[in-house]
CSV table of C-alpha atoms and ligand atoms in Angstrom, one decimal:
chain,number,residue,atom,x,y,z
A,994,UNK,CA,10.1,17.1,17.9
A,995,UNK,CA,13.3,16.6,19.9
A,996,UNK,CA,11.2,15.2,22.7
A,997,UNK,CA,9.4,12.6,20.3
A,998,UNK,CA,12.8,11.6,18.9
A,999,UNK,CA,14.3,11.2,22.7
A,1000,UNK,CA,11.2,9.0,23.5
A,1001,UNK,CA,11.4,6.9,20.2
A,1002,UNK,CA,15.0,6.6,20.6
A,1003,UNK,CA,14.8,5.4,24.4
A,1004,UNK,CA,11.8,2.8,23.8
A,1005,UNK,CA,14.2,1.6,20.6
A,1006,UNK,CA,17.2,1.1,22.9
A,1007,UNK,CA,15.0,-1.5,24.9
A,1008,UNK,CA,14.3,-3.7,22.0
A,1009,UNK,CA,17.3,-2.8,19.9
A,1010,UNK,CA,19.0,-5.9,20.6
A,1011,UNK,CA,17.5,-8.2,18.6
A,1012,UNK,CA,15.2,-8.6,15.6
A,1013,UNK,CA,11.8,-7.6,15.0
A,1014,UNK,CA,10.1,-9.9,12.3
A,1015,UNK,CA,6.9,-9.7,10.5
A,1016,UNK,CA,4.8,-12.7,11.7
A,1017,UNK,CA,2.0,-14.0,9.6
A,1018,UNK,CA,0.5,-17.5,9.5
A,1019,UNK,CA,-0.5,-17.6,6.1
A,1020,UNK,CA,-1.0,-14.5,3.8
A,1021,UNK,CA,-1.5,-14.6,0.1
A,1022,UNK,CA,1.4,-12.1,-0.7
A,1023,UNK,CA,4.4,-11.4,2.0
A,1024,UNK,CA,3.7,-7.7,1.6
A,1025,UNK,CA,0.4,-8.2,3.2
A,1026,UNK,CA,1.9,-9.2,6.3
A,1027,UNK,CA,1.7,-6.3,8.9
A,1028,UNK,CA,1.9,-8.1,12.1
A,1029,UNK,CA,5.1,-7.8,14.0
A,1030,UNK,CA,6.9,-10.0,16.8
A,1031,UNK,CA,10.0,-9.5,19.0
A,1032,UNK,CA,12.1,-12.7,18.0
A,1033,UNK,CA,14.8,-13.9,20.8
A,1034,UNK,CA,18.5,-13.4,20.9
A,1035,UNK,CA,19.3,-16.4,18.8
A,1036,UNK,CA,16.6,-16.0,16.2
A,1037,UNK,CA,16.4,-14.7,12.8
A,1038,UNK,CA,13.6,-13.8,10.6
A,1039,UNK,CA,12.2,-16.4,7.9
A,1040,UNK,CA,9.6,-16.3,5.2
A,1041,UNK,CA,8.3,-19.7,4.0
A,1042,UNK,CA,6.5,-20.0,0.8
A,1043,UNK,CA,4.2,-22.8,-0.4
A,1044,UNK,CA,2.1,-23.5,-2.8
A,1045,UNK,CA,-1.6,-24.5,-2.0
A,1046,UNK,CA,-3.8,-27.0,-3.8
A,1047,UNK,CA,-5.3,-24.3,-5.6
A,1048,UNK,CA,-2.2,-23.1,-7.0
A,1049,UNK,CA,-1.9,-20.0,-5.1
A,1050,UNK,CA,1.0,-19.1,-3.2
A,1051,UNK,CA,0.7,-18.7,0.8
A,1052,UNK,CA,3.4,-16.9,3.0
A,1053,UNK,CA,4.5,-17.5,6.3
A,1054,UNK,CA,6.8,-15.6,8.3
A,1055,UNK,CA,8.1,-15.0,11.8
A,1056,UNK,CA,11.1,-15.8,14.1
A,1057,UNK,CA,13.4,-19.2,13.5
A,1058,UNK,CA,16.3,-20.5,15.1
A,1059,UNK,CA,19.4,-18.6,13.7
A,1060,UNK,CA,21.6,-21.8,13.7
A,1061,UNK,CA,19.0,-23.8,12.1
A,1062,UNK,CA,18.5,-21.1,9.5
A,1063,UNK,CA,22.1,-20.8,8.9
A,1064,UNK,CA,22.1,-24.5,8.0
A,1065,UNK,CA,19.3,-24.4,5.7
A,1066,UNK,CA,20.5,-21.6,3.8
A,1067,UNK,CA,23.7,-23.8,2.8
A,1068,UNK,CA,21.8,-26.7,1.6
A,1069,UNK,CA,20.9,-26.1,-1.9
A,1070,UNK,CA,17.6,-27.4,-3.4
A,1071,UNK,CA,16.0,-27.4,-0.2
A,1072,UNK,CA,12.2,-26.7,-1.6
A,1073,UNK,CA,12.7,-29.4,-4.2
A,1074,UNK,CA,13.1,-31.9,-1.5
A,1075,UNK,CA,10.1,-31.1,0.3
A,1076,UNK,CA,7.8,-32.7,-2.4
A,1077,UNK,CA,7.2,-29.2,-4.3
A,1078,UNK,CA,5.1,-28.2,-1.0
A,1079,UNK,CA,7.5,-25.3,0.1
A,1080,UNK,CA,9.1,-23.6,-2.8
A,1081,UNK,CA,11.1,-21.3,-0.9
A,1082,UNK,CA,12.4,-20.6,2.8
A,1083,UNK,CA,14.7,-17.9,3.4
A,1084,UNK,CA,16.0,-16.3,6.6
A,1085,UNK,CA,17.3,-12.8,7.5
A,1086,UNK,CA,18.9,-11.1,10.5
A,1087,UNK,CA,19.2,-7.4,9.7
A,1088,UNK,CA,15.9,-6.2,10.5
A,1089,UNK,CA,15.0,-2.9,12.4
A,1090,UNK,CA,12.2,-1.4,14.3
A,1091,UNK,CA,10.5,0.3,11.1
A,1092,UNK,CA,11.6,-2.0,8.3
A,1093,UNK,CA,11.7,-5.8,9.6
A,1094,UNK,CA,14.0,-7.6,7.0
A,1095,UNK,CA,11.7,-10.3,6.1
A,1096,UNK,CA,9.0,-8.3,4.3
A,1097,UNK,CA,10.8,-9.0,0.7
A,1098,UNK,CA,12.1,-12.5,1.1
A,1099,UNK,CA,11.2,-15.4,-1.3
A,1100,UNK,CA,10.8,-13.5,-4.3
A,1101,UNK,CA,8.1,-10.8,-4.0
A,1102,UNK,CA,9.1,-8.2,-6.5
A,1103,UNK,CA,7.1,-5.1,-6.5
A,1104,UNK,CA,4.5,-5.5,-8.8
A,1105,UNK,CA,4.9,-3.6,-12.0
A,1106,UNK,CA,1.3,-3.3,-13.0
A,1107,UNK,CA,0.0,0.5,-13.4
A,1108,UNK,CA,-2.9,2.0,-11.1
A,1109,UNK,CA,-5.4,3.8,-13.0
A,1110,UNK,CA,-8.5,5.7,-12.5
A,1111,UNK,CA,-11.3,3.6,-14.3
A,1112,UNK,CA,-14.7,5.3,-15.0
A,1113,UNK,CA,-17.0,5.0,-18.0
A,1114,UNK,CA,-19.1,7.7,-19.9
A,1115,UNK,CA,-18.5,10.2,-17.0
A,1116,UNK,CA,-20.0,13.8,-17.0
A,1117,UNK,CA,-17.6,14.5,-14.0
A,1118,UNK,CA,-14.6,12.8,-14.5
A,1119,UNK,CA,-12.8,14.5,-11.4
A,1120,UNK,CA,-15.3,12.7,-9.3
A,1121,UNK,CA,-14.0,9.2,-10.4
A,1122,UNK,CA,-13.2,7.2,-7.3
A,1123,UNK,CA,-12.5,3.8,-9.0
A,1124,UNK,CA,-8.8,2.6,-9.3
A,1125,UNK,CA,-7.9,-0.4,-11.2
A,1126,UNK,CA,-4.7,-2.4,-11.9
A,1127,UNK,CA,-3.9,-2.6,-15.5
A,1128,UNK,CA,-2.2,-5.7,-17.1
A,1129,UNK,CA,1.6,-5.4,-17.7
A,1130,UNK,CA,1.2,-4.3,-21.4
A,1131,UNK,CA,-1.2,-1.5,-20.5
A,1132,UNK,CA,-0.9,2.0,-19.2
A,1133,UNK,CA,-3.5,4.7,-17.9
A,1134,UNK,CA,-5.8,6.3,-20.5
A,1135,UNK,CA,-8.5,8.9,-20.8
A,1136,UNK,CA,-10.6,9.7,-23.8
A,1137,UNK,CA,-13.5,12.2,-24.5
A,1138,UNK,CA,-16.3,12.4,-26.7
A,1139,UNK,CA,-19.1,14.6,-27.5
A,1140,UNK,CA,-22.5,12.7,-26.7
A,1141,UNK,CA,-24.5,12.6,-30.0
A,1142,UNK,CA,-27.8,13.4,-28.2
A,1143,UNK,CA,-27.2,15.1,-25.3
A,1144,UNK,CA,-24.3,16.9,-26.8
A,1145,UNK,CA,-22.2,16.9,-23.4
A,1146,UNK,CA,-18.8,15.9,-23.5
A,1147,UNK,CA,-18.1,12.5,-21.8
A,1148,UNK,CA,-15.1,10.9,-20.5
A,1149,UNK,CA,-13.8,7.4,-20.6
A,1150,UNK,CA,-10.9,6.4,-17.9
A,1151,UNK,CA,-9.3,3.4,-17.5
A,1152,UNK,CA,-6.1,1.2,-19.1
A,1153,UNK,CA,-5.3,0.9,-22.7
A,1154,UNK,CA,-2.9,-1.4,-24.5
A,1155,UNK,CA,0.6,0.5,-24.9
A,1156,UNK,CA,0.3,-0.1,-28.7
A,1157,UNK,CA,-3.0,1.8,-29.0
A,1158,UNK,CA,-1.2,4.5,-26.8
A,1159,UNK,CA,1.5,4.9,-29.4
A,1160,UNK,CA,-1.1,5.1,-32.3
A,1161,UNK,CA,-3.1,8.0,-30.1
A,1162,UNK,CA,0.4,10.0,-29.5
A,1163,UNK,CA,1.3,9.8,-32.9
A,1164,UNK,CA,-2.0,11.2,-33.8
A,1165,UNK,CA,-1.9,13.5,-31.1
A,1166,UNK,CA,-3.0,16.8,-31.6
A,1167,UNK,CA,-4.7,16.2,-35.1
A,1168,UNK,CA,-7.6,14.8,-33.3
A,1169,UNK,CA,-7.8,16.8,-30.4
A,1170,UNK,CA,-10.2,19.6,-30.6
A,1171,UNK,CA,-10.8,22.3,-28.0
A,1172,UNK,CA,-13.9,24.5,-27.8
A,1173,UNK,CA,-14.3,27.5,-25.2
A,1174,UNK,CA,-17.5,27.7,-23.1
A,1175,UNK,CA,-17.2,30.8,-21.0
A,1176,UNK,CA,-14.0,30.7,-19.1
A,1177,UNK,CA,-13.8,26.7,-19.1
A,1178,UNK,CA,-12.0,24.8,-22.1
A,1179,UNK,CA,-13.6,21.7,-22.9
A,1180,UNK,CA,-11.7,19.1,-25.0
A,1181,UNK,CA,-13.8,16.8,-27.3
A,1182,UNK,CA,-12.7,14.0,-29.2
A,1183,UNK,CA,-9.3,13.5,-27.1
A,1184,UNK,CA,-7.4,10.2,-26.5
A,1185,UNK,CA,-4.4,10.3,-24.5
A,1186,UNK,CA,-2.4,7.9,-22.3
A,1187,UNK,CA,0.3,8.2,-19.6
A,1188,UNK,CA,2.8,5.9,-18.0
A,1189,UNK,CA,2.3,6.8,-14.2
A,1190,UNK,CA,0.3,5.4,-11.3
A,1191,UNK,CA,-3.1,7.3,-11.4
A,1192,UNK,CA,-1.9,9.7,-14.0
A,1193,UNK,CA,-5.1,9.7,-16.2
A,1194,UNK,CA,-6.8,12.3,-14.2
A,1195,UNK,CA,-5.2,15.1,-15.9
A,1196,UNK,CA,-5.3,14.0,-19.1
A,1197,UNK,CA,-7.7,15.3,-21.9
A,1198,UNK,CA,-8.2,18.6,-19.7
A,1199,UNK,CA,-9.8,16.9,-16.7
A,1200,UNK,CA,-9.0,19.0,-13.7
A,1201,UNK,CA,-7.2,17.0,-11.0
A,1202,UNK,CA,-9.8,17.7,-8.3
A,1203,UNK,CA,-10.7,14.6,-6.4
A,1204,UNK,CA,-11.2,13.5,-3.0
A,1205,UNK,CA,-8.2,11.6,-1.3
A,1206,UNK,CA,-8.6,7.9,-2.0
A,1207,UNK,CA,-6.7,5.2,-0.3
A,1208,UNK,CA,-4.6,2.8,-2.1
A,1209,UNK,CA,-3.5,1.2,1.0
A,1210,UNK,CA,-5.7,0.5,4.1
A,1211,UNK,CA,-4.6,-0.5,7.5
A,1212,UNK,CA,-6.3,-3.9,8.4
A,1213,UNK,CA,-7.8,-5.0,11.7
A,1214,UNK,CA,-5.4,-6.8,13.7
A,1215,UNK,CA,-5.6,-9.4,16.7
A,1216,UNK,CA,-2.4,-9.2,18.6
A,1217,UNK,CA,-1.1,-11.0,21.8
A,1218,UNK,CA,-0.5,-7.9,24.2
A,1219,UNK,CA,3.1,-6.9,24.9
A,1220,UNK,CA,4.4,-9.4,22.7
A,1221,UNK,CA,3.4,-8.6,19.4
A,1222,UNK,CA,2.8,-5.4,17.5
A,1223,UNK,CA,1.5,-4.0,14.1
A,1224,UNK,CA,2.5,-1.7,11.4
A,1225,UNK,CA,-0.6,0.3,10.3
A,1226,UNK,CA,-0.2,1.4,6.5
A,1227,UNK,CA,-2.2,4.4,5.4
A,1228,UNK,CA,-1.4,5.6,1.9
A,1229,UNK,CA,-3.4,7.7,-0.7
A,1230,UNK,CA,-2.7,7.9,-4.4
A,1231,UNK,CA,-0.7,11.1,-5.2
A,1232,UNK,CA,-2.9,13.0,-7.5
A,1233,UNK,CA,-5.1,14.3,-4.9
A,1234,UNK,CA,-2.0,15.6,-2.9
A,1235,UNK,CA,-3.5,15.0,0.4
A,1236,UNK,CA,-2.0,15.3,3.8
A,1237,UNK,CA,-2.4,12.3,6.1
A,1238,UNK,CA,-2.9,12.0,9.9
A,1239,UNK,CA,-4.0,9.5,12.3
A,1240,UNK,CA,-6.6,9.7,14.9
A,1241,UNK,CA,-6.8,7.3,18.2
A,1242,UNK,CA,-9.6,7.4,21.2
A,1243,UNK,CA,-10.5,11.1,19.5
A,1244,UNK,CA,-7.2,12.5,19.8
A,1245,UNK,CA,-4.7,13.8,17.1
A,1246,UNK,CA,-0.9,14.0,16.8
A,1247,UNK,CA,1.6,12.6,19.1
A,1248,UNK,CA,-0.4,13.1,22.4
A,1249,UNK,CA,-2.9,10.5,20.9
A,1250,UNK,CA,-0.5,7.7,20.6
A,1251,UNK,CA,1.5,6.3,23.3
A,1252,UNK,CA,5.0,6.6,23.7
A,1253,UNK,CA,6.1,3.5,22.1
A,1254,UNK,CA,4.4,4.2,18.7
A,1255,UNK,CA,6.7,5.4,16.0
A,1256,UNK,CA,5.1,7.4,13.1
A,1257,UNK,CA,6.9,7.2,9.6
A,1258,UNK,CA,5.9,9.8,7.0
A,1259,UNK,CA,6.4,10.1,3.3
A,1260,UNK,CA,4.6,12.0,0.5
A,1261,UNK,CA,0.9,10.3,0.5
A,1262,UNK,CA,2.2,7.8,3.1
A,1263,UNK,CA,2.1,8.0,7.0
A,1264,UNK,CA,2.7,4.5,8.6
A,1265,UNK,CA,2.2,4.0,12.5
A,1266,UNK,CA,4.5,1.2,14.1
A,1267,UNK,CA,3.0,-0.1,17.1
A,1268,UNK,CA,5.7,-2.4,19.0
A,1269,UNK,CA,4.9,-4.0,21.2
A,1270,UNK,CA,1.2,-3.3,21.2
A,1271,UNK,CA,0.2,-2.9,24.9
A,1272,UNK,CA,-3.5,-3.2,26.3
A,1273,UNK,CA,-3.9,0.6,26.1
A,1274,UNK,CA,-3.0,0.8,22.5
A,1275,UNK,CA,-5.8,-1.5,21.6
A,1276,UNK,CA,-8.6,0.3,19.9
A,1277,UNK,CA,-9.5,2.0,16.6
A,1278,UNK,CA,-7.1,4.0,14.7
A,1279,UNK,CA,-8.4,6.2,12.2
A,1280,UNK,CA,-6.1,7.3,9.1
A,1281,UNK,CA,-7.6,10.9,8.0
A,1282,UNK,CA,-6.7,12.1,4.5
A,1283,UNK,CA,-7.6,15.7,3.5
A,1284,UNK,CA,-7.1,17.8,0.3
A,1285,UNK,CA,-8.6,21.0,-1.1
A,1286,UNK,CA,-11.7,19.0,-2.2
A,1287,UNK,CA,-12.6,17.2,0.9
A,1288,UNK,CA,-11.7,14.7,3.6
A,1289,UNK,CA,-11.5,10.8,3.3
A,1290,UNK,CA,-11.1,8.4,6.4
A,1291,UNK,CA,-10.4,4.6,6.8
A,1292,UNK,CA,-9.8,2.8,9.9
A,1293,UNK,CA,-8.3,-0.2,11.7
A,1294,UNK,CA,-9.1,-2.0,15.1
A,1295,UNK,CA,-6.5,-3.7,17.4
A,1296,UNK,CA,-7.9,-6.2,19.4
A,1297,UNK,CA,-6.1,-8.4,22.1
A,1298,UNK,CA,-5.9,-11.9,21.4
B,1201,NAG,C1,-6.5,-7.0,4.6
B,1201,NAG,O1,-7.5,-7.8,4.7
B,1201,NAG,C2,-8.0,-8.4,3.5
B,1201,NAG,C3,-9.3,-9.4,4.0
B,1201,NAG,O2,-8.9,-10.3,4.9
B,1201,NAG,C4,-7.0,-9.3,2.7
B,1201,NAG,O3,-7.5,-9.6,1.5
B,1201,NAG,C5,-6.1,-8.0,2.4
B,1201,NAG,O4,-4.8,-8.8,1.9
B,1201,NAG,C6,-5.3,-7.7,3.8
B,1201,NAG,N1,-4.5,-6.6,3.6
B,1201,NAG,C7,-3.6,-6.4,4.3
B,1201,NAG,C8,-2.7,-4.9,3.8
B,1201,NAG,O5,-3.1,-6.9,5.1
B,1202,NAG,C1,22.4,-17.7,22.4
B,1202,NAG,O1,23.6,-18.3,21.6
B,1202,NAG,C2,24.9,-17.9,22.5
B,1202,NAG,C3,26.3,-18.5,21.9
B,1202,NAG,O2,25.8,-19.8,21.5
B,1202,NAG,C4,24.6,-18.5,24.0
B,1202,NAG,O3,25.7,-18.2,24.8
B,1202,NAG,C5,23.1,-18.0,24.7
B,1202,NAG,O4,23.3,-18.5,25.9
B,1202,NAG,C6,22.1,-18.1,23.6
B,1202,NAG,N1,21.0,-17.3,24.1
B,1202,NAG,C7,19.8,-17.7,24.4
B,1202,NAG,C8,18.9,-16.9,24.7
B,1202,NAG,O5,19.5,-18.9,24.0
B,1203,NAG,C1,16.0,0.6,9.1
B,1203,NAG,O1,16.0,0.1,7.9
B,1203,NAG,C2,15.8,1.1,6.6
B,1203,NAG,C3,15.9,0.4,5.3
B,1203,NAG,O2,16.8,-0.5,5.3
B,1203,NAG,C4,16.6,2.4,6.9
B,1203,NAG,O3,16.5,3.3,5.7
B,1203,NAG,C5,16.5,2.8,8.3
B,1203,NAG,O4,17.5,4.3,8.3
B,1203,NAG,C6,17.0,1.9,9.2
B,1203,NAG,N1,16.8,2.4,10.5
B,1203,NAG,C7,17.5,2.3,11.6
B,1203,NAG,C8,17.1,3.0,13.0
B,1203,NAG,O5,18.5,1.6,11.7
B,1204,NAG,C1,-12.6,-4.2,11.2
B,1204,NAG,O1,-13.5,-4.3,12.5
B,1204,NAG,C2,-14.3,-3.7,12.2
B,1204,NAG,C3,-15.2,-3.4,13.8
B,1204,NAG,O2,-15.4,-4.8,14.1
B,1204,NAG,C4,-15.4,-3.9,11.3
B,1204,NAG,O3,-16.7,-3.1,11.0
B,1204,NAG,C5,-14.8,-3.8,9.9
B,1204,NAG,O4,-15.5,-4.6,9.0
B,1204,NAG,C6,-13.4,-4.8,10.0
B,1204,NAG,N1,-12.6,-4.5,9.0
B,1204,NAG,C7,-12.3,-5.4,8.1
B,1204,NAG,C8,-11.6,-5.2,6.8
B,1204,NAG,O5,-12.7,-6.8,8.3
B,1205,NAG,C1,-0.2,19.8,-2.2
B,1205,NAG,O1,-0.9,20.5,-0.8
B,1205,NAG,C2,0.1,21.5,-0.1
B,1205,NAG,C3,-0.5,21.7,1.1
B,1205,NAG,O2,-1.3,20.7,1.6
B,1205,NAG,C4,0.2,22.6,-1.1
B,1205,NAG,O3,1.2,23.6,-0.4
B,1205,NAG,C5,0.7,22.2,-2.3
B,1205,NAG,O4,1.0,23.4,-3.2
B,1205,NAG,C6,-0.1,21.3,-3.3
B,1205,NAG,N1,0.7,20.7,-4.2
B,1205,NAG,C7,-0.1,20.7,-5.4
B,1205,NAG,C8,0.8,20.2,-6.5
B,1205,NAG,O5,-1.1,20.9,-5.6
B,1206,NAG,C1,4.9,2.1,5.2
B,1206,NAG,O1,4.9,0.5,5.3
B,1206,NAG,C2,4.8,0.1,3.8
B,1206,NAG,C3,4.7,-1.3,4.0
B,1206,NAG,O2,5.6,-1.9,4.9
B,1206,NAG,C4,6.0,0.4,3.2
B,1206,NAG,O3,6.2,-0.1,1.6
B,1206,NAG,C5,6.2,1.8,3.2
B,1206,NAG,O4,7.6,2.4,2.8
B,1206,NAG,C6,6.2,2.6,4.6
B,1206,NAG,N1,6.4,4.1,4.6
B,1206,NAG,C7,7.1,4.7,5.0
B,1206,NAG,C8,6.9,6.4,5.0
B,1206,NAG,O5,7.7,4.4,6.2
């Protein structure tokens, strides 16, 4: 661990002088940008948001002359003067190695929509693997009913309007009936909601047994070797309680990665910061998520430009 730290610290100090910035040439959301570039001594990071002819926003980002940014930042109403094409232009200077500063410029607030498991008439709801975003006035829902012909218990998972959920909750236990079959308790005629991402596995007696499901997968990137880098993001929904690791060239752990690669971990989320990416860093990076039910993998290729 100490060794890794020293390597990281030593590598960081080489590039510590200046900003690292996200560098993308047109992505639908600035959060989608995962390519890093090293900016010059007198440069800052920028984000330019423009509106395309189809009405959708487009984000560009990278390095920009610091003095010019300072000047532009002082001019009010810049966007308006550019005939409505550029809606926003912002710079920042305080980037660092794992968190370049220009990932949240130009008003990209984190989305407030809930993400919920979604499956219809499922016999085995704990196998549900589909995740959908709910509209802002909806939260996660689970319901169960006894099928009229087969008499099996079936489950519906998805989004439900908050008002409807309030009704379910006020009726709560009056409409939930449980029956015992051997040692398992099945809950029929249940309607329940919860206000957390992915929380509807677990309602209505559904066991939380799901294989890890990725909520954020790393993308393929084409990079200029020694000049550009990338943050590979791998994230799973929290319900399945997965542990995540990366593999590269058939190896696992720090031995698989070159010295300059920084690993940052949080529960359900392990990122690799590869900056700058050298020729030897090119290849397939595999994110492996494992829990008590099974293993899921996803991968991204880094290719030289
Ligand atoms: C990954 O690529 C897909 C398809 O090009 C794109 O829709 C998506 O936004 C990208 N995601 C990230 C995190 O870059
Ligand atoms: C950056 O700006 C400083 C002060 O204006 C100047 O002395 C220096 O040469 C500049 N560096 C580069 C790489 O342009
Ligand atoms: C980088 O920025 C993040 C978020 O602002 C901060 O938590 C982290 O400590 C910073 N790292 C360094 C090495 O300055
Ligand atoms: C990434 O590249 C691999 C190999 O070329 C390809 O099979 C895969 O579909 C690509 N992924 C995306 C999201 O484009
Ligand atoms: C999550 O998994 C870890 C081991 O991977 C285990 O120690 C922990 O008890 C699990 N937590 C829950 C809530 O299942
Ligand atoms: C991984 O990267 C994503 C996107 O840049 C960020 O939101 C997340 O906090 C990072 N996770 C860790 C553990 O650094």
